Coordinates of C-alpha atoms in Angstrom, one line a residue:
Chain F
M1 CA -20.8 -9.1 23.3
L2 CA -18.3 -11.8 23.9
N3 CA -20.9 -15.3 23.4
D4 CA -21.7 -12.8 20.1
F5 CA -18.3 -12.9 19.2
F6 CA -17.4 -16.3 19.1
I7 CA -20.7 -18.0 17.5
L8 CA -20.3 -14.3 15.1
M9 CA -16.7 -15.7 14.1
K10 CA -16.7 -19.2 14.5
F11 CA -15.8 -20.0 11.6
E12 CA -12.8 -17.6 11.8
L13 CA -12.1 -19.0 15.0
L14 CA -11.4 -23.0 14.6
P15 CA -9.5 -22.2 12.0
A16 CA -7.1 -19.8 14.4
V17 CA -7.2 -22.3 16.7
I18 CA -6.3 -25.7 14.7
F19 CA -3.1 -23.4 13.4
F20 CA -1.6 -22.2 16.8
V21 CA -2.8 -26.6 18.2
L22 CA -0.5 -27.3 15.3
L23 CA 1.9 -24.9 15.5
F24 CA 2.7 -24.9 19.8
I25 CA 3.0 -29.2 18.6
K26 CA 5.8 -28.5 15.8
V27 CA 8.0 -25.9 18.0
G28 CA 7.2 -28.5 20.6
T29 CA 9.6 -31.0 22.2
A30 CA 7.5 -33.9 20.8
E31 CA 8.3 -36.0 17.2
L32 CA 5.3 -36.9 16.3
S33 CA 5.2 -39.0 13.7
N34 CA 3.9 -38.1 10.1
A35 CA 1.4 -40.4 10.2
S36 CA -0.4 -39.1 13.8
I37 CA -0.4 -35.7 13.2
I38 CA -2.3 -36.1 10.1
R39 CA -4.8 -37.7 12.1
L40 CA -4.5 -35.4 14.8
A41 CA -6.0 -32.9 12.1
N42 CA -8.1 -34.3 9.6
I43 CA -10.0 -35.1 13.1
L44 CA -9.4 -31.0 13.6
L45 CA -10.4 -30.1 9.8
F46 CA -13.2 -32.6 10.6
I47 CA -14.8 -30.7 13.7
N48 CA -14.4 -27.5 12.0
L49 CA -16.2 -28.9 9.3
V50 CA -18.9 -30.6 11.5
A51 CA -18.8 -27.5 14.0
G52 CA -20.0 -25.1 10.8
F53 CA -23.5 -26.6 10.6
F54 CA -25.0 -25.3 14.9
Y55 CA -25.9 -21.8 16.5
N56 CA -25.3 -19.9 13.9
K57 CA -26.5 -16.3 13.7
D58 CA -26.9 -13.5 11.9
G59 CA -25.2 -10.4 12.6
G60 CA -22.2 -7.3 11.7
M61 CA -18.8 -6.6 14.6
F62 CA -16.3 -4.4 14.5
G63 CA -18.4 -1.6 13.4
D64 CA -18.6 -2.8 9.6
M65 CA -15.3 -4.9 9.4
F66 CA -17.2 -7.8 10.1
H67 CA -20.9 -9.2 9.6
T68 CA -22.2 -12.4 8.6
N69 CA -25.6 -14.0 7.5
A70 CA -26.9 -17.9 6.1
L71 CA -25.6 -17.3 2.7
I72 CA -21.9 -16.4 4.1
V73 CA -22.3 -19.1 6.8
L74 CA -23.3 -22.1 3.6
Q75 CA -20.6 -20.7 2.1
K76 CA -17.6 -20.7 4.6
S77 CA -19.5 -24.9 5.0
I78 CA -18.4 -25.5 1.9
L79 CA -14.7 -24.2 2.0
N80 CA -14.8 -26.1 5.2
L81 CA -15.4 -29.2 3.3
G82 CA -12.8 -28.6 -0.1
I83 CA -10.2 -28.2 2.7
F84 CA -11.4 -30.9 4.8
I85 CA -11.1 -33.7 2.0
V86 CA -8.1 -32.0 -0.1
S87 CA -6.8 -32.6 3.6
L88 CA -8.0 -36.8 3.0
Q89 CA -6.4 -36.9 -0.4
A90 CA -2.7 -35.5 1.2
E91 CA -2.8 -38.2 3.0
A92 CA -0.6 -39.8 0.4
W93 CA 1.5 -36.8 -0.7
L94 CA 3.0 -36.5 3.5
R95 CA 2.9 -39.0 4.0
T96 CA 6.4 -39.2 3.8
H97 CA 7.0 -35.3 3.2
K98 CA 9.2 -33.0 6.1
H99 CA 7.1 -30.4 6.8
V100 CA 4.1 -31.5 7.2
I101 CA 2.6 -29.4 9.9
E102 CA 3.4 -26.2 7.7
F103 CA 1.1 -27.5 5.5
Y104 CA -1.2 -27.7 7.1
L105 CA 0.0 -24.2 8.4
L106 CA 0.1 -21.9 5.6
L107 CA -3.7 -24.7 4.5
L108 CA -5.2 -22.7 7.4
S109 CA -4.1 -19.6 7.4
S110 CA -4.9 -19.8 3.8
L111 CA -8.7 -20.9 4.9
M112 CA -8.9 -18.1 7.4
G113 CA -8.4 -15.0 5.2
M114 CA -11.0 -16.0 2.3
F115 CA -13.0 -16.6 5.4
F116 CA -12.0 -13.1 6.5
M117 CA -12.2 -11.9 2.9
I118 CA -16.3 -13.3 2.8
S119 CA -17.5 -11.3 6.1
G120 CA -15.3 -8.7 5.3
A121 CA -18.1 -5.9 4.3
N122 CA -15.3 -3.0 3.5
L123 CA -12.9 -2.9 1.1
L124 CA -9.7 -3.1 3.6
M125 CA -11.3 -6.2 5.1
F126 CA -11.2 -7.5 1.6
Y127 CA -7.9 -6.7 0.3
L128 CA -6.1 -8.4 3.2
G129 CA -8.3 -11.7 3.2
L130 CA -6.8 -11.7 -0.3
E131 CA -3.7 -11.3 0.7
L132 CA -3.6 -13.6 3.8
A133 CA -5.5 -16.4 1.0
T134 CA -3.2 -15.9 -1.9
I135 CA 0.7 -15.7 0.2
P136 CA 0.6 -18.5 2.2
L137 CA -0.3 -21.2 -1.5
A138 CA 2.4 -19.1 -3.1
A139 CA 4.8 -21.2 -0.4
L140 CA 2.2 -24.5 -0.4
A141 CA 3.0 -23.8 -4.5
N142 CA 6.6 -25.2 -3.7
F143 CA 6.1 -27.2 -1.2
D144 CA 7.6 -30.4 -3.5
L145 CA 10.9 -28.9 -2.3
E146 CA 13.7 -30.9 -4.0
K147 CA 11.7 -29.8 -7.8
R148 CA 11.4 -27.2 -9.9
K149 CA 9.0 -26.4 -11.7
S150 CA 7.2 -26.3 -8.1
S151 CA 9.8 -23.9 -7.3
E152 CA 8.6 -22.0 -10.9
A153 CA 4.7 -22.6 -10.1
A154 CA 5.5 -21.0 -7.0
M155 CA 7.8 -17.9 -8.7
K156 CA 5.1 -17.9 -10.9
L157 CA 2.4 -17.8 -8.6
I158 CA 3.8 -14.5 -6.6
M159 CA 4.1 -12.8 -9.8
S160 CA 1.4 -12.8 -11.1
S161 CA -0.8 -12.1 -7.6
A162 CA 1.5 -9.7 -7.1
F163 CA 1.0 -7.6 -9.9
S164 CA -3.0 -8.2 -9.6
S165 CA -2.9 -7.5 -6.7
G166 CA -1.3 -3.5 -7.6
L167 CA -4.5 -3.3 -9.9
L168 CA -6.3 -4.6 -7.0
L169 CA -5.2 -1.7 -5.7
F170 CA -4.7 1.1 -8.0
G171 CA -8.6 0.6 -8.2
I172 CA -9.1 0.4 -4.7
S173 CA -7.5 3.6 -3.7
L174 CA -9.1 5.5 -7.2
M175 CA -12.6 4.5 -5.7
Y176 CA -11.4 6.3 -2.2
G177 CA -10.3 8.8 -4.5
T178 CA -14.6 9.0 -5.4
T179 CA -16.4 8.3 -2.9
G180 CA -13.9 8.7 0.2
T181 CA -15.4 5.8 1.9
L182 CA -13.6 2.4 2.1
G183 CA -17.3 0.4 3.4
F184 CA -19.2 -1.7 1.4
A185 CA -22.8 -0.2 2.5
Q186 CA -22.2 3.0 2.0
L187 CA -20.3 3.1 -1.8
P188 CA -23.3 2.2 -4.2
A189 CA -25.5 5.4 -3.1
L190 CA -22.0 7.3 -3.9
L191 CA -21.3 5.4 -7.5
N192 CA -22.1 7.4 -9.7
G193 CA -21.2 5.9 -13.5
S194 CA -18.5 8.1 -13.8
N195 CA -15.4 7.0 -15.9
L196 CA -13.3 7.6 -13.0
Q197 CA -15.2 5.7 -10.9
V198 CA -15.8 2.7 -14.4
F199 CA -12.0 2.7 -14.5
A200 CA -11.7 2.1 -10.8
F201 CA -14.4 -1.1 -11.1
V202 CA -12.4 -1.7 -13.8
L203 CA -9.5 -2.7 -12.5
L204 CA -11.0 -3.7 -9.6
F205 CA -12.4 -6.4 -11.0
A206 CA -9.2 -7.2 -13.4
G207 CA -8.3 -7.8 -10.2
F208 CA -10.9 -10.4 -9.1
A209 CA -10.2 -12.4 -12.6
F210 CA -7.1 -12.6 -12.2
K211 CA -7.8 -15.1 -8.8
I212 CA -10.5 -16.6 -11.1
S213 CA -8.4 -17.0 -13.9
V214 CA -10.3 -15.3 -16.8
V215 CA -9.2 -15.5 -20.0
P216 CA -7.3 -13.0 -20.1
F217 CA -5.4 -13.0 -17.0
H218 CA -5.0 -16.8 -17.1
L219 CA -1.7 -17.4 -18.0
W220 CA -0.4 -18.3 -14.7
T221 CA -3.3 -21.1 -14.2
A222 CA -1.8 -24.0 -16.2
D223 CA 1.7 -23.2 -15.2
V224 CA 1.2 -23.4 -11.6
Y225 CA -1.1 -26.0 -11.7
E226 CA 1.3 -28.6 -13.1
G227 CA 4.0 -27.5 -10.9
A228 CA 2.3 -27.7 -7.8
P229 CA 1.9 -31.4 -5.7
V230 CA -1.7 -32.4 -6.3
P231 CA -2.7 -31.3 -3.4
V232 CA -2.4 -27.1 -3.5
T233 CA -3.4 -28.0 -7.4
S234 CA -7.0 -29.2 -6.2
F235 CA -7.1 -26.4 -3.3
L236 CA -6.4 -23.5 -5.9
S237 CA -8.8 -24.7 -8.3
V238 CA -12.1 -25.5 -6.5
V239 CA -11.1 -23.9 -2.8
S240 CA -9.5 -20.6 -3.3
K241 CA -11.7 -20.7 -6.5
G242 CA -15.0 -20.9 -5.0
A243 CA -13.6 -18.3 -2.3
F244 CA -12.7 -15.8 -5.3
I245 CA -15.8 -16.3 -7.3
F246 CA -18.8 -16.3 -4.2
V247 CA -16.8 -12.6 -3.0
F248 CA -17.4 -11.8 -6.7
A249 CA -20.6 -12.5 -6.5
S250 CA -22.2 -10.6 -3.2
V251 CA -19.4 -8.1 -4.3
L252 CA -21.1 -7.3 -8.4
Y253 CA -25.0 -7.8 -6.9
T254 CA -24.7 -5.4 -3.7
V255 CA -21.6 -3.1 -4.0
F256 CA -21.5 -2.3 -7.6
K257 CA -25.4 -2.9 -8.1
P258 CA -25.7 0.8 -9.9
L259 CA -22.5 -0.2 -12.2
A260 CA -24.9 -2.9 -13.7
D261 CA -24.6 -2.0 -16.9
T262 CA -21.6 -2.0 -17.2
W263 CA -20.4 -5.0 -15.6
Y264 CA -22.7 -7.4 -17.7
H265 CA -21.2 -5.8 -20.5
M266 CA -17.5 -6.7 -18.9
L267 CA -19.1 -10.8 -18.4
F268 CA -20.4 -11.2 -21.2
L269 CA -17.4 -10.4 -23.4
L270 CA -14.8 -11.8 -20.5
S271 CA -16.9 -15.3 -20.6
V272 CA -17.8 -16.1 -24.0
L273 CA -13.4 -15.1 -24.6
T274 CA -13.1 -18.2 -21.2
M275 CA -14.9 -20.2 -21.7
V276 CA -14.3 -20.6 -25.6
I277 CA -9.9 -20.1 -25.2
G278 CA -11.0 -22.5 -22.1
N279 CA -11.5 -25.4 -24.3
L280 CA -9.8 -25.1 -27.0
F281 CA -6.1 -24.9 -24.8
A282 CA -8.0 -28.1 -23.1
L283 CA -7.9 -30.2 -26.8
R284 CA -4.3 -30.1 -26.7
Q285 CA -2.9 -30.4 -23.5
Q286 CA -1.0 -34.3 -22.8
N287 CA -0.4 -33.6 -19.2
I288 CA -4.3 -34.4 -17.4
K289 CA -3.0 -31.7 -14.6
R290 CA -3.0 -29.0 -17.5
M291 CA -5.7 -30.3 -19.1
L292 CA -7.9 -29.6 -16.0
A293 CA -6.9 -26.8 -15.4
F294 CA -7.6 -25.4 -18.4
S295 CA -11.0 -27.4 -18.7
S296 CA -11.1 -25.3 -15.2
I297 CA -10.4 -22.3 -17.2
A298 CA -13.6 -23.5 -19.1
Q299 CA -15.9 -23.7 -15.8
M300 CA -15.3 -20.4 -15.1
G301 CA -16.5 -19.5 -17.8
F302 CA -20.2 -21.0 -17.3
I303 CA -20.1 -19.5 -14.3
L304 CA -19.7 -16.2 -15.7
I305 CA -23.3 -16.8 -17.0
G306 CA -24.3 -17.5 -14.2
I307 CA -23.3 -14.7 -11.7
S308 CA -24.0 -12.2 -15.1
G309 CA -28.3 -12.9 -13.8
S310 CA -27.9 -11.2 -11.1
S311 CA -30.9 -12.3 -10.1
Q312 CA -32.0 -14.4 -7.3
A313 CA -31.5 -17.7 -9.3
G314 CA -27.7 -15.8 -10.4
T315 CA -26.0 -16.1 -6.8
A316 CA -27.3 -19.8 -6.3
S317 CA -26.6 -20.7 -9.5
A318 CA -23.0 -19.5 -8.5
V319 CA -22.8 -20.7 -4.9
Y320 CA -24.9 -24.2 -5.9
F321 CA -21.9 -24.5 -9.0
V322 CA -19.4 -24.3 -6.7
L323 CA -20.2 -27.2 -4.1
V324 CA -21.0 -29.4 -7.3
Y325 CA -17.0 -28.9 -8.2
V326 CA -15.7 -29.2 -5.2
F327 CA -16.8 -32.8 -5.2
T328 CA -16.2 -32.9 -9.7
N329 CA -12.9 -31.9 -9.6
L330 CA -11.8 -33.5 -6.2
A331 CA -12.0 -36.1 -7.1
A332 CA -10.5 -36.4 -9.8
F333 CA -7.8 -34.2 -9.1
G334 CA -7.9 -37.0 -6.2
V335 CA -7.3 -40.0 -8.6
V336 CA -4.8 -38.0 -10.1
A337 CA -3.2 -37.1 -6.8
L338 CA -2.9 -40.8 -5.8
V339 CA -1.3 -41.9 -9.5
S340 CA 0.9 -39.2 -9.0
A341 CA 2.1 -39.8 -5.9
Q342 CA 2.6 -43.8 -6.2
T343 CA 3.9 -43.7 -10.1
G344 CA 5.1 -39.9 -10.8
K345 CA 2.5 -40.6 -13.9
E346 CA 0.5 -37.2 -14.5
D347 CA 0.6 -37.8 -19.1
I348 CA -2.4 -38.0 -20.6
T349 CA -1.0 -41.4 -22.7
D350 CA 0.0 -42.7 -19.1
Y351 CA -3.9 -43.9 -18.3
K352 CA -4.0 -46.0 -21.9
G353 CA -5.6 -48.8 -19.7
F354 CA -5.8 -47.4 -16.0
H355 CA -9.4 -49.7 -16.2
A356 CA -7.3 -53.5 -16.6
T357 CA -5.5 -52.4 -13.6
N358 CA -7.2 -49.9 -11.5
P359 CA -10.7 -50.5 -12.1
V360 CA -12.5 -47.9 -9.2
L361 CA -10.0 -45.3 -9.0
A362 CA -10.9 -45.2 -13.3
W363 CA -14.6 -45.1 -12.7
V364 CA -14.2 -42.6 -10.3
L365 CA -12.6 -40.6 -12.4
A366 CA -15.6 -41.7 -15.3
I367 CA -17.8 -40.0 -13.2
A368 CA -15.6 -37.1 -11.9
L369 CA -15.5 -36.7 -15.9
F370 CA -18.4 -37.2 -16.8
S371 CA -20.2 -34.7 -14.1
L372 CA -17.4 -32.1 -15.0
A373 CA -18.4 -32.4 -18.5
G374 CA -22.7 -32.8 -17.9
V375 CA -23.8 -35.6 -18.5
P376 CA -26.8 -35.8 -16.3
P377 CA -27.8 -37.8 -14.1
T378 CA -24.4 -36.7 -12.4
A379 CA -24.5 -33.3 -10.6
G380 CA -21.7 -31.3 -12.6
F381 CA -25.7 -31.1 -15.5
F382 CA -27.4 -29.8 -12.8
G383 CA -24.8 -27.1 -12.3
K384 CA -24.1 -26.2 -15.6
F385 CA -28.0 -26.1 -16.3
F386 CA -28.9 -23.7 -13.1
L387 CA -26.1 -21.3 -14.2
I388 CA -27.5 -21.5 -17.6
M389 CA -31.1 -20.7 -17.3
A390 CA -30.5 -18.2 -14.7
G391 CA -28.2 -16.0 -17.7
A392 CA -31.1 -16.7 -19.6
A393 CA -33.2 -15.3 -18.0
K394 CA -31.4 -12.0 -18.8
Q395 CA -32.7 -13.0 -22.7
N396 CA -28.8 -12.4 -24.7
Y397 CA -28.8 -16.0 -26.2
W398 CA -25.8 -15.4 -28.2
L399 CA -24.2 -15.9 -24.9
I400 CA -26.2 -18.7 -24.1
T401 CA -25.8 -20.3 -27.5
I402 CA -21.9 -20.0 -27.3
A403 CA -21.9 -21.7 -24.4
A404 CA -24.3 -24.9 -25.1
L405 CA -21.0 -25.1 -28.3
N406 CA -17.9 -24.7 -25.6
M407 CA -20.2 -27.7 -23.6
I408 CA -19.8 -29.5 -26.7
V409 CA -16.2 -28.8 -27.6
S410 CA -15.7 -29.9 -23.5
L411 CA -17.4 -32.9 -24.2
Y412 CA -14.2 -34.7 -26.6
Y413 CA -11.7 -33.9 -24.6
Y414 CA -13.4 -35.8 -21.5
L415 CA -14.0 -38.5 -23.2
N416 CA -11.4 -39.0 -25.2
L417 CA -9.4 -39.6 -22.1
V418 CA -12.2 -41.9 -21.1
K419 CA -11.3 -43.7 -24.1
A420 CA -8.1 -44.1 -22.7
L421 CA -8.9 -45.4 -19.5
F422 CA -11.2 -47.9 -20.8
M423 CA -10.5 -48.7 -24.0
D424 CA -6.5 -47.4 -25.4
A425 CA -4.0 -50.3 -24.7
N426 CA -1.1 -50.4 -23.1
A427 CA 2.2 -52.2 -23.3
S428 CA 2.8 -51.0 -19.7
P429 CA -0.2 -49.3 -18.2
V430 CA 0.3 -47.8 -14.7
P431 CA 0.7 -50.5 -11.9
K432 CA -2.5 -51.2 -9.7
I433 CA -2.2 -48.3 -7.5
T434 CA -2.9 -49.7 -3.0
F435 CA -5.3 -46.0 -1.1
G436 CA -5.5 -46.0 2.7
V437 CA -8.7 -45.0 4.5
Y438 CA -8.0 -41.9 3.7
A439 CA -8.0 -41.5 0.6
K440 CA -10.9 -44.8 0.4
L441 CA -13.2 -41.8 3.0
A442 CA -12.3 -38.6 0.6
I443 CA -13.7 -41.1 -2.8
V444 CA -16.2 -41.7 -1.0
I445 CA -17.3 -38.2 0.5
C446 CA -17.5 -37.1 -3.4
I447 CA -19.3 -39.7 -5.0
A448 CA -21.7 -39.6 -3.1
G449 CA -21.4 -35.7 -3.8
M450 CA -21.9 -35.4 -7.0
V451 CA -24.5 -37.6 -7.3
L452 CA -26.2 -37.1 -4.4
S453 CA -26.5 -32.5 -5.2
G454 CA -27.4 -33.3 -8.4
L455 CA -30.3 -35.5 -7.7
A456 CA -31.5 -34.1 -4.2
S457 CA -33.2 -31.2 -5.1
V458 CA -33.6 -30.0 -1.5
V459 CA -30.4 -28.7 -2.5
Y460 CA -30.2 -27.0 -4.6
E461 CA -33.4 -25.5 -3.2
Y462 CA -31.5 -24.3 0.2
I463 CA -29.7 -22.3 -1.4
Y464 CA -31.8 -20.5 -3.7
N465 CA -34.1 -19.6 -0.7
L466 CA -29.9 -18.0 0.7
S467 CA -29.7 -16.4 -1.7
T468 CA -30.0 -13.1 -2.9
G469 CA -30.4 -11.2 -6.1
F470 CA -32.5 -7.7 -8.2
Chain H
M1 CA 0.5 30.0 -7.4
S2 CA 1.0 30.2 -3.8
A3 CA 4.6 28.6 -2.5
S4 CA 2.7 24.6 -1.9
V5 CA 1.5 24.6 -4.8
I6 CA 5.4 25.2 -6.3
I7 CA 6.9 22.6 -3.4
F8 CA 4.1 20.6 -4.9
Y9 CA 5.5 20.4 -8.4
I10 CA 8.6 19.9 -6.8
I11 CA 8.4 16.6 -4.9
A12 CA 5.3 15.5 -7.1
A13 CA 9.0 15.8 -10.2
F14 CA 11.9 14.2 -8.6
I15 CA 10.1 11.7 -6.9
L16 CA 8.5 11.0 -10.9
G17 CA 11.9 11.6 -12.0
T18 CA 13.3 8.8 -9.2
G19 CA 11.2 7.1 -10.3
I20 CA 11.8 6.6 -13.9
L21 CA 15.7 6.4 -13.1
A22 CA 14.7 3.6 -10.8
V23 CA 13.2 1.3 -13.8
T24 CA 15.4 2.3 -16.6
T25 CA 18.7 2.2 -14.7
R26 CA 21.0 -1.2 -15.7
K27 CA 22.3 -1.9 -12.7
I28 CA 19.9 -3.6 -9.9
F29 CA 21.4 -2.4 -6.9
R30 CA 21.7 1.7 -7.6
A31 CA 17.3 1.2 -8.7
A32 CA 17.9 -0.2 -5.0
I33 CA 19.1 3.3 -4.4
W34 CA 17.4 5.4 -6.8
L35 CA 13.1 3.4 -5.6
L36 CA 14.7 4.9 -2.2
F37 CA 15.3 8.5 -3.1
S38 CA 11.3 8.8 -4.8
L39 CA 10.4 6.9 -1.9
I40 CA 11.8 9.9 0.0
G41 CA 10.1 12.2 -1.8
I42 CA 6.4 10.0 -1.2
A43 CA 7.4 11.0 2.4
G44 CA 8.2 14.8 2.0
L45 CA 4.4 14.9 0.6
Y46 CA 3.2 13.3 2.9
F47 CA 5.1 16.4 5.6
L48 CA 3.1 18.7 3.7
L49 CA -0.1 17.1 3.8
E50 CA 1.0 17.8 7.8
M51 CA 0.3 13.8 8.2
N52 CA 3.6 13.7 10.1
F53 CA 3.0 10.4 12.0
I54 CA 2.8 8.8 7.5
A55 CA 5.4 10.2 7.1
A56 CA 7.2 9.5 9.8
V57 CA 5.8 5.6 9.1
Q58 CA 6.7 6.0 5.2
I59 CA 10.0 7.2 6.3
V60 CA 10.8 4.3 8.5
V61 CA 9.1 1.1 7.3
Y62 CA 9.4 1.9 3.3
V63 CA 13.0 3.6 3.1
G64 CA 14.4 2.0 6.9
G65 CA 13.0 -1.1 5.8
I66 CA 11.9 -2.0 2.8
V67 CA 14.8 -1.0 1.1
V68 CA 17.3 -2.2 3.4
L69 CA 15.9 -5.7 2.6
I70 CA 16.0 -5.1 -0.9
I71 CA 19.7 -4.3 -0.1
F72 CA 20.2 -7.3 1.5
S73 CA 18.8 -9.9 -1.0
I74 CA 20.7 -7.3 -4.0
F75 CA 24.1 -8.3 -1.9
L76 CA 23.0 -12.1 -1.0
T77 CA 22.2 -12.6 -4.8
Q78 CA 25.1 -12.9 -7.0
K79 CA 25.4 -10.2 -10.1
S80 CA 24.6 -7.3 -8.4
G81 CA 27.2 -5.2 -9.5
K82 CA 26.8 -6.0 -13.4
E83 CA 24.8 -4.6 -16.1
M84 CA 21.4 -6.4 -17.3
Q85 CA 21.3 -7.0 -20.5
K86 CA 18.9 -4.6 -22.9
P87 CA 15.6 -5.1 -23.9
I88 CA 14.5 -5.8 -27.2
L89 CA 14.0 -3.7 -28.7
V90 CA 10.3 -5.1 -30.3
R91 CA 9.6 -5.4 -26.6
Q92 CA 11.2 -2.2 -25.6
L93 CA 8.8 -0.4 -28.3
F94 CA 5.7 -2.1 -26.7
S95 CA 6.5 -1.1 -23.3
A96 CA 7.0 2.3 -24.5
V97 CA 3.7 2.7 -26.0
A98 CA 1.8 0.8 -23.5
T99 CA 3.3 3.1 -20.7
V100 CA 1.3 6.1 -22.8
I101 CA -1.7 5.0 -23.7
G102 CA -1.1 3.8 -19.5
F103 CA -0.3 7.6 -18.0
A104 CA -2.9 9.7 -21.2
L105 CA -5.5 7.6 -20.1
V106 CA -4.7 8.2 -16.2
W107 CA -4.4 11.8 -16.7
L108 CA -7.3 12.2 -19.0
L109 CA -9.4 10.0 -16.6
I110 CA -8.2 12.6 -13.8
S111 CA -8.2 16.2 -14.8
H112 CA -11.9 15.4 -16.4
N113 CA -13.8 14.2 -13.0
S114 CA -13.3 15.1 -9.7
F115 CA -12.5 13.2 -6.3
A116 CA -14.6 13.2 -3.4
T117 CA -13.5 16.3 -0.7
N118 CA -13.5 15.2 2.3
S119 CA -16.8 17.1 3.2
T120 CA -16.2 16.0 7.4
S121 CA -14.1 17.9 9.5
I122 CA -10.3 16.9 9.6
V123 CA -9.4 14.4 11.9
D124 CA -6.6 15.0 14.5
V125 CA -4.0 12.4 13.5
N126 CA -1.9 13.1 16.6
V127 CA -0.2 9.7 17.7
A128 CA -2.3 9.3 19.7
N129 CA -5.8 9.4 18.5
I130 CA -3.8 6.4 16.1
G131 CA -3.7 4.1 18.6
T132 CA -6.3 3.9 19.5
Q133 CA -8.1 4.3 16.7
L134 CA -5.8 1.4 15.5
L135 CA -7.2 -0.5 18.7
S136 CA -10.5 -0.3 19.2
T137 CA -12.8 -2.6 18.5
G138 CA -16.2 -0.3 17.6
E139 CA -16.9 2.0 15.2
H140 CA -14.0 2.3 12.7
G141 CA -12.8 1.2 14.4
F142 CA -8.9 -1.6 12.8
I143 CA -8.5 -4.1 14.8
L144 CA -9.4 -6.9 12.6
P145 CA -7.6 -5.4 10.2
F146 CA -4.5 -5.0 12.7
E147 CA -4.8 -8.6 13.6
L148 CA -5.9 -10.1 10.3
V149 CA -1.9 -8.3 9.2
S150 CA -0.1 -10.4 12.2
I151 CA -1.7 -13.7 11.0
L152 CA -0.8 -12.8 7.4
L153 CA 2.8 -12.2 8.8
L154 CA 3.4 -15.4 11.0
A155 CA 2.0 -17.4 7.8
A156 CA 4.1 -15.8 5.7
M157 CA 7.4 -16.4 8.0
I158 CA 6.3 -20.0 8.5
G159 CA 6.0 -20.4 4.9
C160 CA 9.9 -18.4 3.7
I161 CA 11.2 -20.6 6.6
V162 CA 10.2 -23.8 5.1
I163 CA 11.5 -22.4 1.2
A164 CA 14.6 -21.5 2.9
M165 CA 15.8 -24.2 4.8
K166 CA 15.1 -26.2 1.4
T167 CA 19.0 -24.9 0.3
K168 CA 20.4 -25.2 3.1
Q169 CA 19.3 -28.5 3.2
E170 CA 20.8 -29.5 -0.6
Q171 CA 24.1 -27.5 0.5
L172 CA 24.8 -30.2 2.9

C-alpha cells in the first residue's frame, strides 16, 4: 500500500516536495540570491521531469478519487516538460524580480492541480484540481507588479474563471441531481440523454470551453495574454491549455460516451467558429502577444476537430499535438520573452529587421512560426495532419474543408511576421539580444523537439498505442 | 399540502426575495446584507432537510466568515456608502431578457425531468460519521480532496500576499 502510494502518486508528490523545499527556503533565514534560487528551482524541476520516466504503474487509490495509467503518465510528463522549459525561459525576466520563490510556488501548485485533475476519476476531484490549476495563475498574471496591464490581466482572468466555475458547478450539481453520483466509473451507465442531463452537460462543456478558450468563450484570452508577463502567458497558453485538453478528451471519451451524438455536433460547431474567428482576429493584431493569443485560439479549433473523431486516433492526435505545441509555442514565446525582458518591445512592427541584428533568434522564431502554420517538415505539420485525419474518419468533409481553408488564412499572418523578421528594413531594429545558458538550453530543447517529434514516427506510434477510443 | 411543503415555499420565497434585493439594490453595503439573509435562508433549507451539521457549517462559514469578509473589503475600499450608477437602459433590457429566458429554460427542464431519487438507505449524518469519512482513505473516503483544498488555500494565500505587498511598497 505504501509503496503503491509513492509510485502511483509520484507525479503529484514530487511537485509537492519541491513546493515545500522552496517554501522553507523562503520562510527560513538564509538570504539566497535570485541566481542561486533559479538554479536550484531549475535543477529540481529537471529532477521532477526525469523522475517521471521511471517506475510507473497503472492503478487507482483512495476509492475512486485517483487513478493513473500509461497514457496519464505520458500526459503528465508532457506537462512536466512544458513547465521545465517555461522555467528556463523565465530566467531572463526573473533575474531582477523580487518574488522569485513565490513565482515557483504558484507555478508548482498550479501544476499539482493539473495533475490531480488529470488523475481524478470523480467530478469533485476534477473540480478541485481545476480550481487549484487556475487560481494561482491569476496571481501569477499579476506578477509584473508595477504594471497596470498586468493587474488588469489578473482581474480579467479571475473574473472569467469565476464565471466559468459557476457554469461548471451548476452543470456538476445538475449532473449529480439527475444521476446521484459523481464518480466517472458510475456516470456513463446512468446517462440516459434526457434534456436535463444534456443541459447539465452543456454547462460542463462551457466550463471546459472557457479554459481552453474556444470561441465564443475566448473573450478573456487576448487581454490576459497581453497583460501577463510573457513566461506566465506561455505557461497559460501551453501547459494549462494542454492539461485541459487532456482532461477534456478523456472525459468526453469515457464519461460522456453515451452523449457522443450530442457532443459531436457541439464540437463541430465550436471548432468551425473557433478556427474562423481566431484566425480572422489574428490577422489584424499589432501586438505580437495578442497575435499569438488569437493564433492559439485558432489552434484549439484544430484540436477540437481531432477530438471529434472519437477514435483511438482522436486521443492520440490530440495528445501528440499538445506535445508538438509545447515545443512550438514555447519556442515562439521564448523569443518574445527574451525581447520583451530586455527591450520591452512587443509590437509586430518592432520585429522588422530582427534578422539583421539577431540572426539566431530570428531563425528560431521563424521555425516556430512555420511549425505553427503547419509547414512540413516541422512537427506542426504532422500534428495538424494527424488531427485532421482523425476528424476525417467521421466523413464530415465540410469540417475538413473549412479547416484546410483556415490553415491557408493562418499562413498569411504567420508569414507576414516572418517577412517582417527577414525582409523589412527598420531604422531602429531591436538591438542585439544577449541570452544566458538557460535560454539557450530552452531554445535547443524546443528546436530539437520541433524537428525530432515530427520526423521520428516512433513518437506518434508510441502515443497511438497508449490511446483509447471507441 | 403538508406543513413541511408550506415551510419550504416560505423559505424559498425568502431566499429568492432577498437574493433579488441583493442584486438590485444600488448600495453595495446593503447588497452584502441582503446576501447575508439569503444565505441564512439556505441554512434554513438544510435544517428543513434535517441536515443539521451542514446547516451549521453554512451559517459558520458563509454567514460568519464570507459575508463578514465581504463587508470588511467593502469598508476597506472607498465609496461604500455611495449609490452605484444606474446601468443604461439597453443593458437593463438585455439582462432582463437573459434572466427570463434562463429562468424559463431551467424551469421547463426541471418540470419535465425528474431528479434521481436516492435509492440507498439514508446515511447516518452525525458529525462523527462525517469526520470519519472526511479523513478516511478507503472507498468513499474524502481525504484526497481534503488535502487538495489545503494546498489550494496555501497557494491562494501566497498569491494574495505577493499581490498585497505591492501596494505597501508603492506607498513607502
